[in-house]
Short mmCIF file of C-alpha atoms in Angstrom, two decimals:
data_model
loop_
_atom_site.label_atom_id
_atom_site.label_comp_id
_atom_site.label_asym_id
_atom_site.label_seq_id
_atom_site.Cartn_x
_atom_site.Cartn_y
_atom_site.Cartn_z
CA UNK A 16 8.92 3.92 6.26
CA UNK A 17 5.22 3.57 6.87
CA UNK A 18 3.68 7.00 7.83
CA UNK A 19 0.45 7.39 9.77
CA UNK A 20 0.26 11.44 10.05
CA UNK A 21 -1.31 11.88 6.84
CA UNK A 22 -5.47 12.62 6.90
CA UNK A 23 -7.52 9.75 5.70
CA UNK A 24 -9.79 10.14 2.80
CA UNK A 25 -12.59 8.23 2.92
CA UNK A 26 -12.72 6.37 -0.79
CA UNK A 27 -15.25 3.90 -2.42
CA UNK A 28 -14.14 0.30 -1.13
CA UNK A 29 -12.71 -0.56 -4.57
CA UNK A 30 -10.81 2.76 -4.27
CA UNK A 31 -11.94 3.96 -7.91
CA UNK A 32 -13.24 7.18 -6.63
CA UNK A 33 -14.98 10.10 -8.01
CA UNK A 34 -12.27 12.41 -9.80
CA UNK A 35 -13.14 16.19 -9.38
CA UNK A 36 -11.25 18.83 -11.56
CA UNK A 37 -8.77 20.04 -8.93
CA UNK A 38 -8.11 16.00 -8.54
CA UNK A 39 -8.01 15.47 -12.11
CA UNK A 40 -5.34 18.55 -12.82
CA UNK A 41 -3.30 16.96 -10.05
CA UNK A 42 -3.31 13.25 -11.89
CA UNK A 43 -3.02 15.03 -14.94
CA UNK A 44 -0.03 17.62 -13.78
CA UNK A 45 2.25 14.34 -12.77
CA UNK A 46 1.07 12.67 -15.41
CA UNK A 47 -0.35 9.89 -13.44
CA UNK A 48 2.98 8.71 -11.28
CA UNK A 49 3.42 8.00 -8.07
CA UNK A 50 5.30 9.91 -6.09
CA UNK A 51 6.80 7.45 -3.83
CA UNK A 52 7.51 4.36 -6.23
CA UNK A 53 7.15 6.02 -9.92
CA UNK A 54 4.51 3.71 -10.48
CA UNK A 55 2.96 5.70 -13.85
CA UNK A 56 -1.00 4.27 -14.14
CA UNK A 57 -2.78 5.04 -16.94
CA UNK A 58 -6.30 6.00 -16.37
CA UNK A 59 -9.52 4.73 -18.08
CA UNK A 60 -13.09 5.73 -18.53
CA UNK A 61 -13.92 3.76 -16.22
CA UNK A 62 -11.16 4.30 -13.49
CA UNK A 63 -10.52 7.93 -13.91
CA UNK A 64 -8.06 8.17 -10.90
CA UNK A 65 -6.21 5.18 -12.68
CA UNK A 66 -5.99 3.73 -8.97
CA UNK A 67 -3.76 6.88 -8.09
CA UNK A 68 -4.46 9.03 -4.80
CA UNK A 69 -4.12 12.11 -4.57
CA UNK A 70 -2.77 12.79 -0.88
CA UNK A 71 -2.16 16.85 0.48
CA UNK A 72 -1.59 17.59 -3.77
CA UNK A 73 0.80 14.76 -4.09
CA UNK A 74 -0.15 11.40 -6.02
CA UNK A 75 0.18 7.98 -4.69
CA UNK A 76 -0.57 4.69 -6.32
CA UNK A 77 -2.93 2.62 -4.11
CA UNK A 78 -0.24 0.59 -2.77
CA UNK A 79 1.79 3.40 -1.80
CA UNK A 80 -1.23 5.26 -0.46
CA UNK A 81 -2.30 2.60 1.30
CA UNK A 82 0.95 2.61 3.14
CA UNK A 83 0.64 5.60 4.06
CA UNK A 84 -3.12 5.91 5.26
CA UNK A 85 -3.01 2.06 6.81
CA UNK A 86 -6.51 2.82 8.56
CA UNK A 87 -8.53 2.78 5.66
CA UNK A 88 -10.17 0.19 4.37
CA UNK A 89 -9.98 -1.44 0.70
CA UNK A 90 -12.74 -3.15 -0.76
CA UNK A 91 -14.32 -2.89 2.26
CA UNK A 92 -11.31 -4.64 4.57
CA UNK A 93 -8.96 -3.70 6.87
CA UNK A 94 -6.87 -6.75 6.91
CA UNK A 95 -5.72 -5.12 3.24
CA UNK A 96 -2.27 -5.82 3.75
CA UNK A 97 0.64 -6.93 6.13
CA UNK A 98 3.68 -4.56 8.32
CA UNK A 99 6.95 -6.54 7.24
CA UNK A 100 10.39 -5.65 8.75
CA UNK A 101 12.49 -4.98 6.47
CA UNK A 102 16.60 -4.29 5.96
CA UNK A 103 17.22 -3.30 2.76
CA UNK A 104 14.18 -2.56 0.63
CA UNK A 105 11.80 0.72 1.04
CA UNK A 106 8.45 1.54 0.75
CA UNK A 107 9.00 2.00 -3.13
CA UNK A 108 11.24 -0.63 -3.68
CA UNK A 109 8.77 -3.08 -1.57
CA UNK A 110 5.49 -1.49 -3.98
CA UNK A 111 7.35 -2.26 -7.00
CA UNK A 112 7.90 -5.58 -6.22
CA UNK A 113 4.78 -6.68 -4.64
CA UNK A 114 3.48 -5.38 -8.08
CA UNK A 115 5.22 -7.09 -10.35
CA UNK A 116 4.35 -10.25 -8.18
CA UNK A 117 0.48 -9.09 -8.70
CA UNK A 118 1.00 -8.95 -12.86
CA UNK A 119 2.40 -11.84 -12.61
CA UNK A 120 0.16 -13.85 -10.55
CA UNK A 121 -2.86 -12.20 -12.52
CA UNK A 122 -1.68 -13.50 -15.52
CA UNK A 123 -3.49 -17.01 -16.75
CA UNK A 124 -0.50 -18.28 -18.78
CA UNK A 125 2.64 -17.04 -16.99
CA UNK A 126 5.09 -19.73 -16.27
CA UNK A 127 6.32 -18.04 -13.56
CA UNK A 128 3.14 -17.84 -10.98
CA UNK A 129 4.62 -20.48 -9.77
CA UNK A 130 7.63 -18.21 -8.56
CA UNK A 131 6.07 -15.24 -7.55
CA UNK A 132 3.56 -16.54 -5.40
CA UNK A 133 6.69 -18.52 -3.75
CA UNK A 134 8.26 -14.69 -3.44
CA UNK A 135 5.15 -13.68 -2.14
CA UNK A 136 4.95 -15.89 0.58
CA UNK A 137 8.60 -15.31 1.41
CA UNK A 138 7.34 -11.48 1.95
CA UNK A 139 4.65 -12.71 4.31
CA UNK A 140 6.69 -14.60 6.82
CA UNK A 141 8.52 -11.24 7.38
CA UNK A 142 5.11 -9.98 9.04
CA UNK A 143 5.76 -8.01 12.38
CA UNK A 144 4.38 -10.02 15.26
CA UNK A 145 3.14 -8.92 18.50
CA UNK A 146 6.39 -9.45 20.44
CA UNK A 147 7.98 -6.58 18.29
CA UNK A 148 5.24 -4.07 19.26
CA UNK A 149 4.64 -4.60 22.67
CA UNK A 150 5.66 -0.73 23.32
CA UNK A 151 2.77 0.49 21.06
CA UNK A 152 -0.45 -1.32 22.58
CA UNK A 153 -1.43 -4.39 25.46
CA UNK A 154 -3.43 -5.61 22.53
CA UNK A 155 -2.03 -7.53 19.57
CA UNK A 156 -2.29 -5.07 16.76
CA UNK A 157 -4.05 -7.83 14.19
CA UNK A 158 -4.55 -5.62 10.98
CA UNK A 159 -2.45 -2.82 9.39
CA UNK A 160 -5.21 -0.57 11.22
CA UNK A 161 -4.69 -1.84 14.70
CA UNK A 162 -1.15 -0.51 14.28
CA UNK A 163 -2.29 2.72 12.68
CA UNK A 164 -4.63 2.94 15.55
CA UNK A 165 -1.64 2.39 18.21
CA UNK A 166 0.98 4.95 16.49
CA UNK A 167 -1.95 7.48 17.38
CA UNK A 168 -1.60 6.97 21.05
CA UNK A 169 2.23 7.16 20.77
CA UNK A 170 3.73 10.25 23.24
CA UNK A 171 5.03 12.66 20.46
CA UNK A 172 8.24 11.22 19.48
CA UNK A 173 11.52 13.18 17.17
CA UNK A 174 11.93 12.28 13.40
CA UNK A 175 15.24 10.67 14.34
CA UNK A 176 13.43 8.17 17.34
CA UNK A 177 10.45 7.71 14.54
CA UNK A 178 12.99 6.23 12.29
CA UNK A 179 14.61 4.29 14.68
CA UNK A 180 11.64 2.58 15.84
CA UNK A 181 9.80 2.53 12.73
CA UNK A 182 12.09 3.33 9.67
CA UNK A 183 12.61 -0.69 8.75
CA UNK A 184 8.60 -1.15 8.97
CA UNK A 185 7.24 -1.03 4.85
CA UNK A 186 3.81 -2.13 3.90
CA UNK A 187 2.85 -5.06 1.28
CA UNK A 188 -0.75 -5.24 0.00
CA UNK A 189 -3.02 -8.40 0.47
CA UNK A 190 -3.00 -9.73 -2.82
CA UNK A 191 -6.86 -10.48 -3.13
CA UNK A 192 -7.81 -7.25 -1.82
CA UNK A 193 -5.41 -5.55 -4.60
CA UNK A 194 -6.60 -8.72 -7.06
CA UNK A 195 -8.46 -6.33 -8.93
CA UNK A 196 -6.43 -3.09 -9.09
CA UNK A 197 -3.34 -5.69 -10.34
CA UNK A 198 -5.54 -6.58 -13.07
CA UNK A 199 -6.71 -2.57 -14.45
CA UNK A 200 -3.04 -1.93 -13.80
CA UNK A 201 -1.24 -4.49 -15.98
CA UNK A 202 -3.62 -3.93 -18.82
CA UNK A 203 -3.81 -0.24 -19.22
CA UNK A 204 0.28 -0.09 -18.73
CA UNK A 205 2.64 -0.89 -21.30
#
């Protein structure tokens, strides 16, 4: 379930931010792995944080964390990703796919691009519309941070109505925003 009540942290717009010791011992104390999808990254000296967030002493992938802080932006955009309904996948289960697809569709030689950006496109069409927030806002939420910005003005609501309304909603990244992180990803993973 996308969650909104998490602070934002402003990070660099390729989100390879500076990694301070207390950071660092974090990454280092879950040895890198997300704590939503079990994504494991593996840092470099150039990408300390490996692409991993560190959010309230827990660590997040940047899929993950951007699903759960949709109002900031990556590499500079807002439009970084897409609200999809979905039945029976999660927010992990949606991250692990969406970067698998991203390997994949990184990859020069794969024979199965093809595929995944047919998968990926499948995703898409699954983006909320207007129509199915019409409670949140007058105005059409048109990025993942319009709809952060809405949930903010919602009435406080009970864990079991947030679910309700919101526990089918996961996040899936714009692939040329996350173009880049795909790339460190799949070649400093085994």
């Amino acid at each position: 379930m996308i969650a909104n009540n998490r602070p934002t942290i402003a990070l660099p717009s390729d989100m390879n931010y500076t990694v301070n010791k207390a950071v660092w011992e974090t990454l280092k104390a879950s040895n890198h792995t997300c704590e939503c999808c079990g994504f494991q990254a593996m840092p470099s000296k150039a990408v300390l944080s490996g692409y991993m967030q560190v959010i309230n002493g827990e660590v997040y992938c940047a899929i993950c964390s951007a699903s759960q802080q949709l109002q900031q932006a990556i590499m500079n955009r807002h439009d970084h990703g897409f609200l999809i309904a979905t039945n029976d996948m999660s927010q992990s289960d949606v991250s692990n796919l969406c970067r698998e697809i991203g390997f994949i569709m990184v990859s020069d030689d794969d024979p199965r691009q093809q595929v995944a950006s047919q998968t990926y496109e499948r995703l898409l069409k699954s983006e909320l519309e207007y129509s199915q927030f019409q409670f949140l806002s007058k105005q059409e939420p048109s990025t993942v941070e319009g709809f952060a910005n809405c949930l903010e003005y919602l009435p406080p609501i009970s864990d079991t109505q947030k679910q309700k309304l919101f526990g089918k909603i996961t996040y899936v990244p714009n692939f040329s925003v996350f173009r880049r992180i795909y790339s460190f990803w799949k070649s400093h993973t085994s």
